[in-house]
Each structure stands twice: as C-alpha cells, then as structure tokens.
Short mmCIF file of C-alpha atoms in Angstrom, two decimals:
data_model
loop_
_atom_site.label_atom_id
_atom_site.label_comp_id
_atom_site.label_asym_id
_atom_site.label_seq_id
_atom_site.Cartn_x
_atom_site.Cartn_y
_atom_site.Cartn_z
CA MET X 210 -31.88 39.57 -42.71
CA MET X 211 -29.43 36.82 -41.56
CA ASP X 212 -27.67 35.05 -44.39
CA ILE X 213 -28.90 31.47 -44.53
CA THR X 214 -25.41 30.38 -45.61
CA SER X 215 -23.89 31.50 -42.35
CA ILE X 216 -25.87 28.58 -40.73
CA LEU X 217 -25.68 26.25 -43.68
CA TYR X 218 -21.82 26.23 -44.16
CA PRO X 219 -20.93 25.40 -40.56
CA VAL X 220 -23.40 22.57 -40.36
CA ILE X 221 -22.31 21.11 -43.70
CA SER X 222 -18.64 21.41 -43.08
CA ILE X 223 -18.48 20.36 -39.41
CA GLY X 224 -21.16 17.70 -40.06
CA GLY X 225 -19.29 16.57 -43.04
CA LEU X 226 -16.02 16.34 -41.22
CA GLY X 227 -17.77 14.39 -38.43
CA ILE X 228 -19.36 11.89 -40.89
CA LEU X 229 -16.01 11.55 -42.73
CA PHE X 230 -14.09 10.82 -39.59
CA GLY X 231 -16.88 8.63 -38.18
CA ALA X 232 -16.93 6.52 -41.44
CA GLY X 233 -13.08 6.44 -41.36
CA LEU X 234 -13.04 5.12 -37.80
CA GLY X 235 -15.89 2.67 -38.46
CA TYR X 236 -13.90 1.24 -41.42
CA ALA X 237 -10.68 1.21 -39.24
CA SER X 238 -12.38 -0.57 -36.44
CA LYS X 239 -13.48 -3.33 -38.77
CA LYS X 240 -10.08 -3.48 -40.45
CA PHE X 241 -8.13 -3.40 -37.31
CA ALA X 242 -10.55 -5.45 -35.22
CA VAL X 243 -8.74 -7.52 -32.56
CA GLU X 244 -10.59 -10.67 -31.45
CA VAL X 245 -10.76 -11.27 -27.68
CA ASP X 246 -11.49 -14.57 -26.22
CA GLU X 247 -14.68 -14.12 -24.32
CA ARG X 248 -13.46 -16.63 -21.49
CA ILE X 249 -10.82 -14.28 -20.43
CA PRO X 250 -12.93 -11.77 -18.70
CA LYS X 251 -14.86 -14.57 -16.93
CA VAL X 252 -11.66 -16.03 -15.53
CA ARG X 253 -10.43 -12.55 -14.68
CA ASP X 254 -13.61 -12.07 -12.51
CA LEU X 255 -12.72 -15.04 -10.38
CA LEU X 256 -9.15 -13.80 -9.72
CA PRO X 257 -8.57 -11.54 -6.65
CA GLY X 258 -7.63 -8.43 -8.71
CA ALA X 259 -4.83 -7.28 -6.53
CA ASN X 260 -2.43 -7.20 -9.46
CA CYS X 261 0.41 -8.06 -7.18
CA GLY X 262 2.36 -9.92 -9.81
CA GLY X 263 3.12 -12.93 -7.39
CA CYS X 264 2.26 -15.33 -10.19
CA GLY X 265 4.98 -13.88 -12.41
CA PHE X 266 2.62 -12.23 -14.90
CA ALA X 267 2.12 -8.55 -15.49
CA GLY X 268 -1.21 -8.60 -13.50
CA CYS X 269 -4.50 -10.41 -13.12
CA ASP X 270 -5.54 -9.64 -16.71
CA ALA X 271 -2.35 -11.33 -18.11
CA PHE X 272 -2.73 -14.20 -15.73
CA ALA X 273 -6.37 -14.76 -16.88
CA LYS X 274 -5.16 -14.69 -20.46
CA ALA X 275 -2.49 -17.21 -19.74
CA VAL X 276 -5.00 -19.54 -17.93
CA VAL X 277 -7.29 -19.48 -20.98
CA GLU X 278 -4.47 -20.12 -23.29
CA GLY X 279 -3.46 -23.11 -21.17
CA THR X 280 0.06 -22.02 -20.47
CA VAL X 281 -0.53 -21.95 -16.65
CA ASN X 282 -2.72 -23.77 -14.15
CA PRO X 283 -5.29 -21.74 -12.20
CA SER X 284 -3.60 -22.67 -8.97
CA GLY X 285 -0.58 -20.62 -10.12
CA CYS X 286 -2.32 -17.72 -8.34
CA SER X 287 -1.20 -18.17 -4.76
CA VAL X 288 -3.34 -15.30 -3.63
CA ASN X 289 -6.71 -16.69 -4.75
CA SER X 290 -8.96 -18.62 -2.39
CA LYS X 291 -9.27 -22.39 -2.96
CA GLU X 292 -12.84 -22.20 -3.88
CA ALA X 293 -12.20 -19.61 -6.69
CA ILE X 294 -9.24 -21.70 -7.96
CA GLU X 295 -11.59 -24.70 -8.17
CA GLU X 296 -14.30 -22.71 -9.80
CA ILE X 297 -11.85 -21.49 -12.52
CA ALA X 298 -10.61 -24.99 -13.02
CA ALA X 299 -14.13 -26.41 -13.45
CA PHE X 300 -14.93 -23.54 -15.91
CA MET X 301 -11.85 -24.47 -17.94
CA GLY X 302 -12.25 -28.18 -17.58
CA LEU X 303 -8.94 -28.52 -15.78
CA LYS X 304 -7.70 -30.35 -12.76
CA VAL X 305 -6.42 -28.42 -9.86
CA GLU X 306 -2.72 -29.06 -8.96
CA GLN X 307 -2.59 -29.17 -5.22
CA THR X 308 -0.23 -26.78 -3.84
CA GLU X 309 0.60 -26.28 -0.18
CA LYS X 310 -0.16 -22.75 1.08
CA LYS X 311 2.85 -20.87 1.87
CA VAL X 312 3.58 -17.91 4.00
CA ALA X 313 6.50 -15.41 4.12
CA VAL X 314 8.73 -15.42 7.15
CA VAL X 315 11.33 -12.94 8.17
CA LYS X 316 14.44 -14.97 9.23
CA CYS X 317 15.49 -12.51 11.86
CA LYS X 318 14.67 -12.02 15.49
CA GLY X 319 17.17 -9.24 15.99
CA THR X 320 14.94 -6.64 17.58
CA CYS X 321 16.48 -3.31 18.96
CA ASP X 322 17.22 -4.88 22.36
CA LYS X 323 18.75 -8.00 21.07
CA SER X 324 21.07 -6.78 18.35
CA THR X 325 23.66 -4.16 18.31
CA ASN X 326 24.05 -1.26 15.87
CA LYS X 327 27.30 -0.39 14.12
CA TYR X 328 26.43 3.29 13.87
CA GLU X 329 23.40 5.55 14.02
CA TYR X 330 21.67 5.69 10.72
CA TYR X 331 20.07 8.98 9.51
CA GLY X 332 19.15 8.50 6.03
CA ILE X 333 16.64 7.43 3.52
CA THR X 334 14.19 5.14 5.18
CA ASP X 335 14.50 2.31 2.71
CA CYS X 336 16.36 -0.93 3.15
CA ARG X 337 17.61 -1.02 -0.48
CA ASP X 338 19.48 2.32 -0.05
CA ALA X 339 20.74 1.67 3.52
CA ALA X 340 22.16 -1.74 2.30
CA LEU X 341 24.44 0.12 -0.09
CA ILE X 342 26.21 1.91 2.61
CA PRO X 343 29.59 0.34 3.57
CA GLY X 344 28.85 -2.38 6.21
CA GLY X 345 25.60 -2.96 4.56
CA GLY X 346 23.53 -0.85 6.93
CA ALA X 347 23.51 0.07 10.50
CA LYS X 348 22.72 -3.34 11.97
CA GLY X 349 25.53 -5.08 13.88
CA CYS X 350 24.71 -8.26 11.89
CA SER X 351 25.18 -7.69 8.19
CA TYR X 352 22.66 -10.46 7.40
CA GLY X 353 19.80 -9.33 9.43
CA CYS X 354 16.62 -7.32 8.86
CA LEU X 355 17.32 -3.69 8.73
CA GLY X 356 13.78 -2.68 9.60
CA LEU X 357 13.47 0.23 7.23
CA GLY X 358 10.38 -1.16 5.56
CA SER X 359 11.23 -1.93 1.97
CA CYS X 360 9.10 -5.06 2.21
CA LYS X 361 6.22 -3.16 3.90
CA LYS X 362 6.16 -0.69 1.00
CA VAL X 363 5.82 -3.40 -1.74
CA CYS X 364 3.35 -5.55 0.12
CA PRO X 365 0.00 -5.08 -1.66
CA PHE X 366 -2.05 -6.78 1.12
CA GLY X 367 -0.74 -4.76 4.21
CA ALA X 368 0.54 -7.90 5.85
CA ILE X 369 3.89 -6.43 6.93
CA LYS X 370 4.51 -4.03 9.78
CA ILE X 371 7.77 -2.83 11.37
CA GLU X 372 7.96 -3.66 14.99
CA ASP X 373 10.89 -2.96 17.40
CA GLY X 374 13.28 -2.62 14.40
CA ILE X 375 12.37 -5.77 12.43
CA ALA X 376 9.73 -6.63 9.88
CA VAL X 377 6.86 -8.70 11.27
CA ILE X 378 4.51 -10.62 8.93
CA ASP X 379 0.80 -11.22 9.55
CA GLU X 380 0.29 -14.70 8.51
CA GLU X 381 -3.40 -14.24 8.32
CA LYS X 382 -2.99 -11.51 5.63
CA CYS X 383 0.10 -12.90 3.92
CA THR X 384 -0.76 -14.57 0.61
CA ALA X 385 2.74 -15.59 -0.29
CA CYS X 386 2.88 -13.48 -3.46
CA GLY X 387 6.72 -13.05 -2.92
CA ASN X 388 6.92 -9.23 -3.51
CA CYS X 389 8.69 -8.83 -0.27
CA VAL X 390 11.09 -11.56 -0.93
CA LYS X 391 12.20 -9.78 -4.10
CA ALA X 392 12.37 -6.35 -2.43
CA CYS X 393 14.55 -7.39 0.58
CA PRO X 394 18.23 -6.58 -0.21
CA LYS X 395 19.31 -8.91 2.63
CA ALA X 396 17.29 -11.85 1.44
CA VAL X 397 16.09 -12.45 4.86
CA ILE X 398 12.57 -13.07 3.87
CA GLU X 399 11.67 -16.76 2.72
CA LEU X 400 8.47 -18.45 1.72
CA VAL X 401 7.79 -21.48 3.80
CA PRO X 402 4.85 -23.94 4.09
CA VAL X 403 2.34 -22.54 6.39
CA SER X 404 1.83 -25.82 8.24
CA LYS X 405 5.43 -26.20 9.29
CA GLN X 406 5.86 -24.22 12.53
CA VAL X 407 9.54 -25.08 13.05
CA ARG X 408 11.70 -22.35 11.42
CA VAL X 409 15.17 -21.15 11.89
CA LEU X 410 14.77 -17.41 12.43
CA CYS X 411 18.34 -16.44 11.64
CA ASN X 412 19.99 -15.52 8.37
CA SER X 413 23.59 -14.99 9.54
CA LEU X 414 26.39 -16.86 7.93
CA ASP X 415 28.86 -15.51 10.40
CA LYS X 416 30.81 -17.60 12.78
CA GLY X 417 29.53 -18.16 16.27
CA LYS X 418 31.75 -15.66 18.03
CA GLU X 419 30.80 -12.96 15.60
CA VAL X 420 27.04 -13.70 15.87
CA LYS X 421 27.37 -13.49 19.75
CA GLU X 422 28.93 -10.18 19.42
CA SER X 423 26.23 -8.54 17.25
CA CYS X 424 23.07 -10.45 18.36
CA SER X 425 21.76 -12.47 21.31
CA VAL X 426 19.30 -14.53 19.32
CA GLY X 427 21.30 -15.49 16.28
CA CYS X 428 22.31 -19.00 15.14
CA ILE X 429 25.74 -19.49 16.46
CA GLY X 430 26.46 -22.73 14.49
CA CYS X 431 26.69 -25.06 17.48
CA ARG X 432 24.94 -27.96 15.62
CA MET X 433 23.02 -28.87 18.72
CA CYS X 434 19.79 -29.00 16.61
CA VAL X 435 21.40 -31.45 13.96
CA LYS X 436 22.52 -33.87 16.65
CA VAL X 437 19.22 -33.71 18.45
CA CYS X 438 16.98 -34.22 15.42
CA GLU X 439 15.95 -38.00 15.09
CA TYR X 440 14.56 -37.46 11.55
CA GLY X 441 17.52 -35.88 9.81
CA ALA X 442 15.54 -32.84 9.15
CA MET X 443 18.15 -30.34 10.11
CA ASN X 444 20.79 -29.36 7.53
CA PHE X 445 23.89 -27.36 8.26
CA GLU X 446 25.46 -25.19 5.73
CA ASN X 447 27.73 -22.04 5.96
CA ASN X 448 27.41 -21.72 9.79
CA LEU X 449 23.65 -21.66 9.62
CA ALA X 450 20.97 -24.30 10.30
CA HIS X 451 18.23 -25.07 7.83
CA VAL X 452 15.04 -27.05 8.23
CA ASN X 453 14.08 -29.61 5.68
CA TYR X 454 10.39 -29.18 5.69
CA GLU X 455 9.64 -32.45 4.03
CA LYS X 456 11.32 -34.45 6.81
CA CYS X 457 10.38 -32.25 9.81
CA THR X 458 7.74 -33.78 12.02
CA GLN X 459 7.66 -30.84 14.34
CA CYS X 460 8.66 -32.74 17.47
CA MET X 461 10.16 -29.48 18.80
CA ALA X 462 13.32 -31.18 20.03
CA CYS X 463 15.54 -28.68 18.27
CA VAL X 464 13.37 -25.80 19.45
CA LYS X 465 13.95 -26.80 22.98
CA LYS X 466 17.58 -27.53 22.52
CA CYS X 467 18.68 -24.31 20.69
CA PRO X 468 20.85 -22.35 23.14
CA THR X 469 20.11 -18.88 21.68
CA LYS X 470 16.40 -19.61 20.83
CA ALA X 471 17.04 -18.96 17.15
CA ILE X 472 14.82 -21.81 16.14
CA HIS X 473 11.15 -20.83 16.40
CA GLY X 474 8.45 -23.30 17.04
CA GLU X 475 5.04 -23.16 18.60
CA ILE X 476 4.73 -26.03 21.04
CA ILE X 477 1.95 -28.16 19.82
CA SER X 478 -0.10 -30.12 22.38
CA GLU X 479 1.14 -33.72 23.21
CA GLU X 480 -1.80 -35.37 21.57
CA VAL X 481 -1.30 -33.76 18.13
CA ASN X 482 2.40 -34.34 18.52
CA SER X 483 2.14 -38.07 19.12
CA SER X 484 -0.24 -38.46 16.19
CA THR X 485 2.06 -36.79 13.82
CA GLN X 486 5.01 -39.00 15.08
CA ALA X 487 2.81 -42.09 14.61
CA SER X 488 2.01 -41.31 10.97
CA MET I 217 17.74 27.10 -41.49
CA GLU I 218 14.50 28.91 -40.51
CA LEU I 219 12.86 25.54 -40.13
CA PHE I 220 15.71 24.34 -37.88
CA ILE I 221 15.35 27.47 -35.68
CA LEU I 222 11.58 26.88 -35.45
CA PHE I 223 12.17 23.28 -34.55
CA LEU I 224 14.82 24.01 -31.84
CA SER I 225 12.78 26.85 -30.29
CA ALA I 226 9.72 24.62 -30.00
CA ILE I 227 11.83 22.11 -28.14
CA LEU I 228 13.92 24.26 -25.86
CA VAL I 229 12.94 27.91 -25.83
CA ASN I 230 9.26 27.66 -26.07
CA ASN I 231 8.97 24.24 -24.43
CA PHE I 232 5.24 23.45 -24.39
CA VAL I 233 5.13 22.18 -20.78
CA LEU I 234 7.82 24.36 -19.13
CA SER I 235 7.33 27.77 -20.74
CA ARG I 236 3.95 27.67 -22.39
CA PHE I 237 2.36 25.63 -19.57
CA LEU I 238 0.32 23.47 -21.72
CA GLY I 239 -0.16 19.70 -21.21
CA ILE I 240 0.36 20.00 -17.41
CA CYS I 241 -2.11 17.09 -16.62
CA PRO I 242 -0.19 14.31 -18.26
CA PHE I 243 3.10 16.03 -17.26
CA LEU I 244 2.04 15.51 -13.65
CA GLY I 245 -0.05 12.37 -13.97
CA VAL I 246 2.16 10.13 -16.13
CA SER I 247 5.58 11.11 -14.75
CA LYS I 248 5.94 8.70 -11.94
CA LYS I 249 8.08 6.18 -14.00
CA VAL I 250 10.49 6.98 -16.85
CA GLU I 251 9.18 4.02 -18.74
CA THR I 252 5.57 5.16 -18.93
CA ALA I 253 6.81 8.80 -19.55
CA VAL I 254 8.76 7.61 -22.55
CA GLY I 255 5.64 5.73 -23.85
CA MET I 256 3.52 8.74 -23.29
CA GLY I 257 5.99 11.00 -25.06
CA MET I 258 6.10 8.69 -28.12
CA ALA I 259 2.27 8.47 -28.38
CA VAL I 260 2.11 12.30 -27.97
CA THR I 261 4.74 12.85 -30.71
CA PHE I 262 2.81 10.68 -33.16
CA VAL I 263 -0.60 12.28 -32.50
CA MET I 264 0.81 15.87 -32.43
CA THR I 265 2.59 15.56 -35.69
CA LEU I 266 -0.48 14.21 -37.45
CA ALA I 267 -2.75 16.56 -35.59
CA SER I 268 -0.78 19.60 -36.67
CA MET I 269 -0.81 18.43 -40.31
CA ILE I 270 -4.44 17.47 -40.55
CA SER I 271 -5.67 20.45 -38.55
CA TYR I 272 -3.82 22.77 -40.97
CA MET I 273 -5.60 21.10 -43.80
CA VAL I 274 -8.92 21.37 -42.10
CA TYR I 275 -8.43 24.95 -41.20
CA ASN I 276 -7.04 26.31 -44.55
CA TRP I 277 -8.81 24.02 -46.92
CA ILE I 278 -12.28 23.92 -45.30
CA LEU I 279 -12.82 26.57 -42.57
CA VAL I 280 -11.15 29.47 -44.48
CA PRO I 281 -12.96 29.01 -47.75
CA PHE I 282 -16.28 28.77 -46.03
CA LYS I 283 -15.33 31.84 -43.82
CA ILE I 284 -16.22 29.88 -40.69
CA GLU I 285 -12.86 30.20 -38.94
CA TYR I 286 -14.54 30.83 -35.58
CA LEU I 287 -15.38 27.15 -35.43
CA TYR I 288 -11.66 26.16 -35.35
CA THR I 289 -11.81 24.84 -31.71
CA ILE I 290 -14.53 22.32 -32.41
CA ALA I 291 -12.99 21.24 -35.70
CA PHE I 292 -9.53 20.79 -34.12
CA ILE I 293 -11.00 18.81 -31.23
CA LEU I 294 -12.84 16.58 -33.79
CA VAL I 295 -9.63 15.95 -35.68
CA ILE I 296 -7.58 15.16 -32.62
CA ALA I 297 -10.22 12.90 -30.96
CA SER I 298 -10.70 10.80 -34.13
CA LEU I 299 -6.95 10.67 -34.68
CA VAL I 300 -6.33 9.38 -31.15
CA GLN I 301 -9.12 6.73 -31.67
CA PHE I 302 -7.56 5.66 -34.87
CA VAL I 303 -4.18 5.61 -33.41
CA GLU I 304 -5.33 3.37 -30.57
CA MET I 305 -7.00 0.91 -32.86
CA VAL I 306 -3.83 0.58 -35.12
CA ILE I 307 -1.53 0.13 -32.22
CA GLN I 308 -3.73 -2.48 -30.73
CA LYS I 309 -3.74 -4.40 -34.10
CA VAL I 310 -0.20 -3.92 -35.05
CA SER I 311 1.65 -4.04 -31.61
CA PRO I 312 -0.31 -5.42 -28.71
CA THR I 313 2.76 -5.03 -26.58
CA LEU I 314 3.02 -1.33 -27.04
CA TYR I 315 -0.78 -1.02 -26.59
CA GLN I 316 -0.37 -2.71 -23.17
CA ALA I 317 2.56 -0.51 -22.15
CA LEU I 318 0.61 2.71 -22.98
CA GLY I 319 -2.64 1.44 -21.39
CA VAL I 320 -5.08 4.22 -20.43
CA TYR I 321 -2.63 7.04 -21.38
CA LEU I 322 -3.35 6.55 -25.04
CA PRO I 323 -7.00 7.72 -24.95
CA LEU I 324 -5.92 10.41 -22.47
CA ILE I 325 -4.06 12.15 -25.23
CA THR I 326 -7.38 13.42 -26.53
CA THR I 327 -7.69 15.71 -23.54
CA ASN I 328 -4.08 16.78 -23.73
CA CYS I 329 -4.26 20.59 -24.34
CA ALA I 330 -0.72 20.61 -25.75
CA VAL I 331 -2.08 18.89 -28.88
CA LEU I 332 -4.92 21.48 -29.26
CA GLY I 333 -2.36 24.16 -28.27
CA VAL I 334 -0.04 23.19 -31.28
CA ALA I 335 -2.89 23.40 -33.72
CA VAL I 336 -4.11 26.77 -32.46
CA LEU I 337 -0.60 28.22 -32.35
CA ASN I 338 0.10 27.02 -35.95
CA MET I 339 -3.09 28.88 -36.97
CA ASN I 340 -2.32 32.07 -35.07
CA GLU I 341 1.24 32.17 -36.34
CA GLY I 342 0.15 31.61 -39.91
CA TYR I 343 2.64 28.86 -40.54
CA ASN I 344 2.44 27.09 -43.84
CA LEU I 345 2.08 23.22 -44.04
CA ILE I 346 5.83 22.35 -43.67
CA GLN I 347 6.33 24.87 -40.89
CA SER I 348 3.19 23.45 -39.02
CA ILE I 349 4.51 19.97 -39.24
CA VAL I 350 8.02 20.90 -38.02
CA HIS I 351 6.55 22.94 -35.23
CA GLY I 352 4.30 20.09 -34.24
CA VAL I 353 7.18 17.54 -34.17
CA GLY I 354 9.37 20.03 -32.20
CA ALA I 355 6.60 20.78 -29.65
CA ALA I 356 5.94 17.03 -29.20
CA LEU I 357 9.78 16.28 -28.66
CA GLY I 358 9.91 19.14 -26.27
CA PHE I 359 6.94 17.59 -24.33
CA THR I 360 8.73 14.22 -24.34
CA LEU I 361 11.96 15.80 -23.17
CA ALA I 362 10.22 17.66 -20.29
CA ILE I 363 8.13 14.64 -19.09
CA VAL I 364 11.10 12.14 -19.20
CA LEU I 365 13.44 14.48 -17.35
CA PHE I 366 10.80 15.12 -14.76
CA ALA I 367 9.92 11.51 -14.39
CA GLY I 368 13.65 10.81 -13.70
CA ILE I 369 13.66 13.41 -10.95
CA ARG I 370 10.51 12.00 -9.40
CA GLU I 371 11.80 8.48 -9.42
CA ARG I 372 14.68 9.66 -7.35
CA MET I 373 12.54 11.72 -5.07
CA GLU I 374 10.49 8.60 -4.15
CA ASN I 375 13.31 7.51 -1.98
CA ASN I 376 13.92 10.79 -0.25
CA ASN I 377 12.72 11.93 3.09
CA ILE I 378 10.19 14.70 2.35
CA LEU I 379 8.34 16.70 4.87
CA THR I 380 4.89 15.31 5.23
CA ALA I 381 3.22 18.58 4.14
CA PHE I 382 5.15 18.47 0.89
CA GLN I 383 4.86 14.84 -0.05
CA GLY I 384 3.30 13.87 -3.39
CA PHE I 385 2.03 16.66 -5.56
CA PRO I 386 3.34 19.74 -3.74
CA ILE I 387 6.89 18.64 -4.11
CA ALA I 388 6.19 17.64 -7.64
CA LEU I 389 4.81 21.08 -8.46
CA ILE I 390 7.78 22.75 -6.87
CA THR I 391 10.15 20.55 -8.91
CA ALA I 392 8.22 21.44 -12.09
CA GLY I 393 8.54 25.05 -11.22
CA LEU I 394 12.27 24.83 -10.71
CA MET I 395 12.58 22.99 -14.02
CA SER I 396 10.68 25.68 -15.55
CA ILE I 397 13.12 28.31 -14.33
CA ALA I 398 15.96 26.12 -15.52
CA PHE I 399 14.53 26.10 -19.11
CA LEU I 400 14.23 29.87 -18.91
CA GLY I 401 17.97 29.79 -19.36
CA PHE I 402 17.33 28.62 -22.96
CA GLN I 403 15.73 32.01 -23.67
CA GLY I 404 18.86 33.71 -24.84
CA LEU I 405 19.65 30.73 -27.24
CA LEU I 406 17.94 32.08 -30.27
#
C-alpha cells in the first residue's frame, strides 16, 4: 500500500512554501506600494505613442507624466494632432499654447548630377561614419547632404527617403520631432515653419568660387537676394543667405532673382500673393 | 583558495552563457545596447546570488528532510519567481530610475534558465552554503561579462555592411559561437 506521507509531505512543504512566499509578497506589495497618478494613463492614451523623443522626454509615458505634473504644456508634443492636444488641455484644465507647425527641411539640392564627388566611397552606409573620413565624406561640398541615410534610419514616421543622392523629406508625414536634425553629422536638416515656402536650400559656408566648383545649385554668396528683398527678410552670414521667417512675406522676388536657384519657393498665385502683401 | 578557484571557474572557464549555454534568451534578446546589457547583468547578479542561497536552504532544510528531492525543479522555480517579484517591488519603490532603466527585463529574469541552472548545479555538485553563494555570484558575473562584451560587439556590427541573409540574428548567433570558441581558451587556466 502506498504510504500516505509520500503525498502529504510534498503537499505540505510545497504548499507551505507557496503560502509563505505569497504572504511575503503580499506584505511587500503593501509595504513597497508606489502610488500612481490615475490621470497619467488617460493623458498617455491621447498621445500618439510613437515614443519618438521629439518632446525631449524619454517617451510618451514620461511626457504624459510631465503633463500631469504640470512641468510641460500638452502642446510640447509636436507630433500630436491639434484635436488631441486640445482634448488633453481640456482634461487637465490648461490653456493651449499655440505653436506653429514645423517641418524638417534638407538644406541641400546637390543631387548626383548637380554636385561633384571627391572620391568614390565604398564603406559603411551611414553618414555619421562617412563624415569622419578626411574631407568629411565623398561629396565635393563638405557641407552638403551625404545621402547615406542616417536621418532615414532614425525617422520613426518613415518620412525620409534617399533620392538621387540626397535625403528628401515627405512634408505630409513629417511631424517635426527633430530626430533627423540630431542624427545629421552635417547639420544640413533644419526645422522651419510649414507655412513659409521660401527656403534657402544650401548649407555651404564656402566662398562662391569653391561652391561653383563642387555644386551647380549652391549659394554662391552673391547677395542678390538681400538686395532684392523689400522687407529685409534676407540675412547674410558666412557666405550663406538665411531667410528670416518672421519678416518674409513670400513675395518670391529672391526666388526669381537667385542665379543658382539655391532659394526654393513655390510660386503662389497672384491673388494670394497680393493679399499677403496687403496684410 | 578553493573558493577563489570556484569563483574564477564560474566566471571564465565554465561561463554560463558561453560554455554551458544557459541563459541564451536574454543573452541574445537584451544585448543590442551596452547600457541595457549592464542593467540586465546587475539584476541577474542580484537575483542569482539570492536564488542560489535560498534554493540551497529550501533544498537542504525542507526537501531533503522530507525526502522529496524529486520536487526540486518546482521548488526552485517557486523561489526564483517570488524573488524576482520581490526585487521588482523593492526596486520600484527604492529607485524608480533603475526600475525604468531595466523595464521589462526585470520580470524576464524569472524565465532565465541560468538562474535555475545555478541552483540545480549547486545541488548536483553538493556545494555547501558558502560555496553555493560564491558559485552563484561567479556565474552571475560571468553572465554579465558575456552579455556586456556581446552587446559591445553588436553595437559595432550595427554600422557594418552585412549580407542580407546574415542580417540580424544569424550574424549574432555566429558572433556568439565565435565568442564561445574564444572562451574555450580559458579551459587550460585552472
């Protein structure tokens, strides 16, 4: 006959251990309980959840926590839709700070046919590595987009593609999280207001002659745009033109004047143009 | 001296990951960044040390007197699981920063077979309490060493041009195999 103890002992010992550990954990969970603010998950649900880090926090969870704690305004998330931001603000009883939607722009038009190469590059397909090589990469212009796609790799929204040797940003998909700006070793990507269409698409600080040698669409520093601008919206610094977006009325005078077509601008119809000038 | 040899052999010669092939899951899963690898190593070290101590006590003071040694697997798992839960609670309370850094890897230690492995090995080898603890610490440090080295290599591989067929896990497995061969060199140490 089977000994009853051979069943009893395992049941008692393992069961006892289980109860002991269970009780210990139960006690510990009371003792080490961490209070969580119940508003945090609700705010978190209204965030996009991409965890892109564009807001400067570790992720959407950390951002939600900061919103509840009041250290940051809901509009600090540039990725979120306007409606969701307003919903969070209403939920938290806050006012929304209006921020103009921005978009990332690659300040380089030097596609394969328009710019020269210093040498043939066969190496790691990453700009941050290529930029460390003497000369700062294969591109003739040492300020231009290398087109190896470091920005594409870090974009959480798939808004960047490499076309014809330079990075191209899809403005529809871009949420201005700024990851690509940080990733680019050439600092060729910049966040600009989405409504301003006049942009200098060149990053070169070289003198005109050197720019001409390496690229046919670079800013050669002729200052034509500065002279032609009636609103004083063009600044000139280190051989490169900059647009002052607050002053620019998008009259397109500089776009038409630029001899190398380094200033990009979509020609807006006359009607819109005149109304912006009137205001 | 004997304890030191036991300690060193657990780290280098009988490295848990690279020569006993235990704990491969976190070794491959959590080794993409050195930072998380270090965090994982620290958490495993803590749990392994306590687990080897408590499982020794459970085995020798409860299972052996009752003559139910065959239940050691379930008893050890019980110990490890509740230990991990406890560690998680304590860390969450004491250091939220560390808790955030470890994230999901903390509860994953429960299913780390290296932790169960060290408890079972202690039992099989018949180590006493001190030896068990030393062996546990050594094994855990060996695990940490392996995973941190591996993470360092993988971080560098990220930027390499690898054949499409080898990208991701295949190349990681090959690297792990080569590291294992390298650790074979420690075999003559003791």
